[in-house]
JSON list of C-alpha atoms in Angstrom, two decimals:
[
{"chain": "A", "resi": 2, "resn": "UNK", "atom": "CA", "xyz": [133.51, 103.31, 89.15]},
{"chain": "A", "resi": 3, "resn": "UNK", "atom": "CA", "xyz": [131.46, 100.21, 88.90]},
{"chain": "A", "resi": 4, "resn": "UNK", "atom": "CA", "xyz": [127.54, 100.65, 88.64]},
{"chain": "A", "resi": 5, "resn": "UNK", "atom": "CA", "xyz": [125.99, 97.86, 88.09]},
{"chain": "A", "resi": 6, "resn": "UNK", "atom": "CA", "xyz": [122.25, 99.38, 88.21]},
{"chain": "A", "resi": 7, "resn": "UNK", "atom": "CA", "xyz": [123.60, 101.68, 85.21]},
{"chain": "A", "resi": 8, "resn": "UNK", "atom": "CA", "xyz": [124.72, 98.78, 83.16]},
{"chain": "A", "resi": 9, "resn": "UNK", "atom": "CA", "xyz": [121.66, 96.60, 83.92]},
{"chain": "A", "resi": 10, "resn": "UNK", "atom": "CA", "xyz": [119.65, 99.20, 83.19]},
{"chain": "A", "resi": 11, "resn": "UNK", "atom": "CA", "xyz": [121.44, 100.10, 79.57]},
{"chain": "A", "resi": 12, "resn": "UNK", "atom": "CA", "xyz": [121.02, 96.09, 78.99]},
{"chain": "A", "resi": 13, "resn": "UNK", "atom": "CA", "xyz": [117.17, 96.16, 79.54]},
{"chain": "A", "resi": 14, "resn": "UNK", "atom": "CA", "xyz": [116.80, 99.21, 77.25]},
{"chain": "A", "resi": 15, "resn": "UNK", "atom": "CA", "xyz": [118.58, 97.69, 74.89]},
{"chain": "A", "resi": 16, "resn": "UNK", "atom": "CA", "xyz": [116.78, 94.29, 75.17]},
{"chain": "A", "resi": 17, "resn": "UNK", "atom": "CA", "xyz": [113.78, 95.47, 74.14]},
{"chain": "A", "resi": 18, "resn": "UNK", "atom": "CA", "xyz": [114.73, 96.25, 70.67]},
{"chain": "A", "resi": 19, "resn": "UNK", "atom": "CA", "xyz": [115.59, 94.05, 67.98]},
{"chain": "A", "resi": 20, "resn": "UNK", "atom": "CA", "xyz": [117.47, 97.31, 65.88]},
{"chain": "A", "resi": 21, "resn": "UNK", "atom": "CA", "xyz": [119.58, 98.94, 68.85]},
{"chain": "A", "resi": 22, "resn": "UNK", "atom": "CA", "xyz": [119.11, 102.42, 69.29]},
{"chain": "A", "resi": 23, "resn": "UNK", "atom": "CA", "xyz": [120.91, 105.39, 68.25]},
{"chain": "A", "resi": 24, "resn": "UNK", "atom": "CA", "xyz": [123.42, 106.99, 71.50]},
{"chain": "A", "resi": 25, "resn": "UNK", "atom": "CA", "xyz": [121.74, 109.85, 72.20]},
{"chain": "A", "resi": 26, "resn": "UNK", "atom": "CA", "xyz": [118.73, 107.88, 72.12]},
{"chain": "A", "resi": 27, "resn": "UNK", "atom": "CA", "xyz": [120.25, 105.32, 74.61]},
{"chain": "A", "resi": 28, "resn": "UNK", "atom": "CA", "xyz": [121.48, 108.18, 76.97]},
{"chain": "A", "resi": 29, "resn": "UNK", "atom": "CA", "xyz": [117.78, 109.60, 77.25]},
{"chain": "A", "resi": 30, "resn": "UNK", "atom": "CA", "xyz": [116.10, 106.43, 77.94]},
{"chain": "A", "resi": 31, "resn": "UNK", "atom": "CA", "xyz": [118.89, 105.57, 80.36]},
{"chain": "A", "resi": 32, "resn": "UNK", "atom": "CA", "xyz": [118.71, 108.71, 82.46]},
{"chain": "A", "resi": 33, "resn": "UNK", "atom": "CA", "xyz": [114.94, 107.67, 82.50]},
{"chain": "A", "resi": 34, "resn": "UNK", "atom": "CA", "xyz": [115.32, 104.51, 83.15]},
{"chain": "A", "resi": 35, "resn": "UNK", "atom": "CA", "xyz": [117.51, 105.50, 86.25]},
{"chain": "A", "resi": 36, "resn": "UNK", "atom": "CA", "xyz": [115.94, 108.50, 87.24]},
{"chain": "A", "resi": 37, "resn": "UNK", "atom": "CA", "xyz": [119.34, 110.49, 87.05]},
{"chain": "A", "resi": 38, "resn": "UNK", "atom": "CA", "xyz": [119.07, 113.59, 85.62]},
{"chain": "A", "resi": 39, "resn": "UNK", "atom": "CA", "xyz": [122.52, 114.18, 86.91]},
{"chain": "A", "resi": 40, "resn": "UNK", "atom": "CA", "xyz": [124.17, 110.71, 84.49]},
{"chain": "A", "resi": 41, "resn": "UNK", "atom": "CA", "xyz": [127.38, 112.72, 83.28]},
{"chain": "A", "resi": 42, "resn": "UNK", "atom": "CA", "xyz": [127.86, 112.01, 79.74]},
{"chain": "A", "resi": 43, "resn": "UNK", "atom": "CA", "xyz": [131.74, 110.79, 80.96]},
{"chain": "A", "resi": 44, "resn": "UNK", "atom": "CA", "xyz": [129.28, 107.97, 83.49]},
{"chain": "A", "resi": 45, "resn": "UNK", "atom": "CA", "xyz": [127.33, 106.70, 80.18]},
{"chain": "A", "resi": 46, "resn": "UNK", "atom": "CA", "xyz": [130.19, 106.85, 77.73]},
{"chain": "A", "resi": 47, "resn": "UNK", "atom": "CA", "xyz": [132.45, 104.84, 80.59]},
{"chain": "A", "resi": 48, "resn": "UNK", "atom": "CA", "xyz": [129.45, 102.47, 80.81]},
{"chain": "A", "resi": 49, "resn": "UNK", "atom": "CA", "xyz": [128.68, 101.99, 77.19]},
{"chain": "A", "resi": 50, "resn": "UNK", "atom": "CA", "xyz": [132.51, 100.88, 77.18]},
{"chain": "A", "resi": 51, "resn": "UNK", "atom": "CA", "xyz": [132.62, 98.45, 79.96]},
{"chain": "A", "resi": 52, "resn": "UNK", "atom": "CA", "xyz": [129.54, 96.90, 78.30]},
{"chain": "A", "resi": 53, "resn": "UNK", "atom": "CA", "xyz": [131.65, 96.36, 74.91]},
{"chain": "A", "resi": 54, "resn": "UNK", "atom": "CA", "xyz": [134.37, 94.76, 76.69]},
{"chain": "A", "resi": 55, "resn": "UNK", "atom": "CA", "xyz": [132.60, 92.65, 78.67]},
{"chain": "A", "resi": 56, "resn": "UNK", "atom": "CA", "xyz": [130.90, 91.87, 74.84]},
{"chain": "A", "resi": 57, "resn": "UNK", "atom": "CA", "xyz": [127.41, 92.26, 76.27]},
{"chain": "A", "resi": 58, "resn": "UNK", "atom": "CA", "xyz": [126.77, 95.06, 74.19]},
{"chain": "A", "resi": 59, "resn": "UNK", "atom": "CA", "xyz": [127.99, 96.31, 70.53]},
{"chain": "A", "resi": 60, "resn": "UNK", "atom": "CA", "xyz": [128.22, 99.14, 68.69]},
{"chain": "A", "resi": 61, "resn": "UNK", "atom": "CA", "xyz": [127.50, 99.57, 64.96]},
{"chain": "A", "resi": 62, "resn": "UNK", "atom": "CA", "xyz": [126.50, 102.72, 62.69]},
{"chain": "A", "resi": 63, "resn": "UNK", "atom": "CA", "xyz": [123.61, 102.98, 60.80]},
{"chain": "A", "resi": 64, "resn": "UNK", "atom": "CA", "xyz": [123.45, 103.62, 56.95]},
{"chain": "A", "resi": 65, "resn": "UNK", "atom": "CA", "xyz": [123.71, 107.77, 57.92]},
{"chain": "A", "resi": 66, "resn": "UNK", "atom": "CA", "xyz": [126.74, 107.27, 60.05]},
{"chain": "A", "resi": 67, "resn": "UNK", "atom": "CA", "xyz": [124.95, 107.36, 63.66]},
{"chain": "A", "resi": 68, "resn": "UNK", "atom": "CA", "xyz": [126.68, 105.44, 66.12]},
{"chain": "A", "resi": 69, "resn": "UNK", "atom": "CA", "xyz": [124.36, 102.95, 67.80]},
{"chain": "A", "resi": 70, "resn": "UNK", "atom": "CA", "xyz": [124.41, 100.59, 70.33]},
{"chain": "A", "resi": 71, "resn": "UNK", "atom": "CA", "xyz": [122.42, 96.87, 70.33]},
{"chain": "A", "resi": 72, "resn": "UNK", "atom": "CA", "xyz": [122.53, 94.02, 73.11]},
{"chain": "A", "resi": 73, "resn": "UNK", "atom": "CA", "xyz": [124.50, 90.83, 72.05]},
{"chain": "A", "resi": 74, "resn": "UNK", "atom": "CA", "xyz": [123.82, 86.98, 72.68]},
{"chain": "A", "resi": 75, "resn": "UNK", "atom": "CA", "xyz": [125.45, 87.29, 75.87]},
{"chain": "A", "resi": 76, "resn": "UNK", "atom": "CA", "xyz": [124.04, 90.30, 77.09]},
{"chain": "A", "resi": 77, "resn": "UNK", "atom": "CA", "xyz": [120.55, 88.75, 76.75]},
{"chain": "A", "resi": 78, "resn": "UNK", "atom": "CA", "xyz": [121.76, 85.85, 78.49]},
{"chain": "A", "resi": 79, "resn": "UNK", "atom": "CA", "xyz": [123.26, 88.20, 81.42]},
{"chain": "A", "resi": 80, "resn": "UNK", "atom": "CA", "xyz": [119.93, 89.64, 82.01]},
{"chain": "A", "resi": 81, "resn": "UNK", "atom": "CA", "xyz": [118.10, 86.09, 82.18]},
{"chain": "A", "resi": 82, "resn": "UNK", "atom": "CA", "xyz": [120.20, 84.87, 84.58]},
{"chain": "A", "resi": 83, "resn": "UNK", "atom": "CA", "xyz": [119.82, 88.61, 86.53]},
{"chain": "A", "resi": 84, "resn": "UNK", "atom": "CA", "xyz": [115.91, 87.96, 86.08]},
{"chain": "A", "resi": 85, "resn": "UNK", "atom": "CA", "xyz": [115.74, 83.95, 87.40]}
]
């Protein structure tokens, strides 16, 4: 299902850090961010996806082996056009 208040909201998180952020970081501050205590971990994993194939997001692991998750070029230019 398409939610595009879920994957705006994973793009502003994400916009506000040059580094990216770890996924289980991400998945907090998105529930947050949504106030949805209730985001399944299938909704955010199924968004996190649609994000990479639409390339507005990426995914890259740290130096320990954490997958994280960082905004691209696009994605940044997604949200401007979103914000006017």
């Amino acid at each position: 299902m398409k939610n595009p208040a879920l994957y705006n909201a994973i793009l502003r998180i994400l916009r506000r850090l040059d580094t990216g952020l770890k996924e289980e970081t991400l998945a907090s501050e998105t529930t947050v961010a949504t106030d949805n205590p209730r985001l399944t971990t299938n909704e955010f994993s199924d968004a996190l996806l649609f994000l990479e194939q639409k390339a507005l997001v990426e995914k890259f692991y740290n130096l320990i082996g954490e997958r994280c998750w960082g905004i691209t070029d696009l994605g940044r230019a997604h949200l401007a056009e979103l914000d006017g």
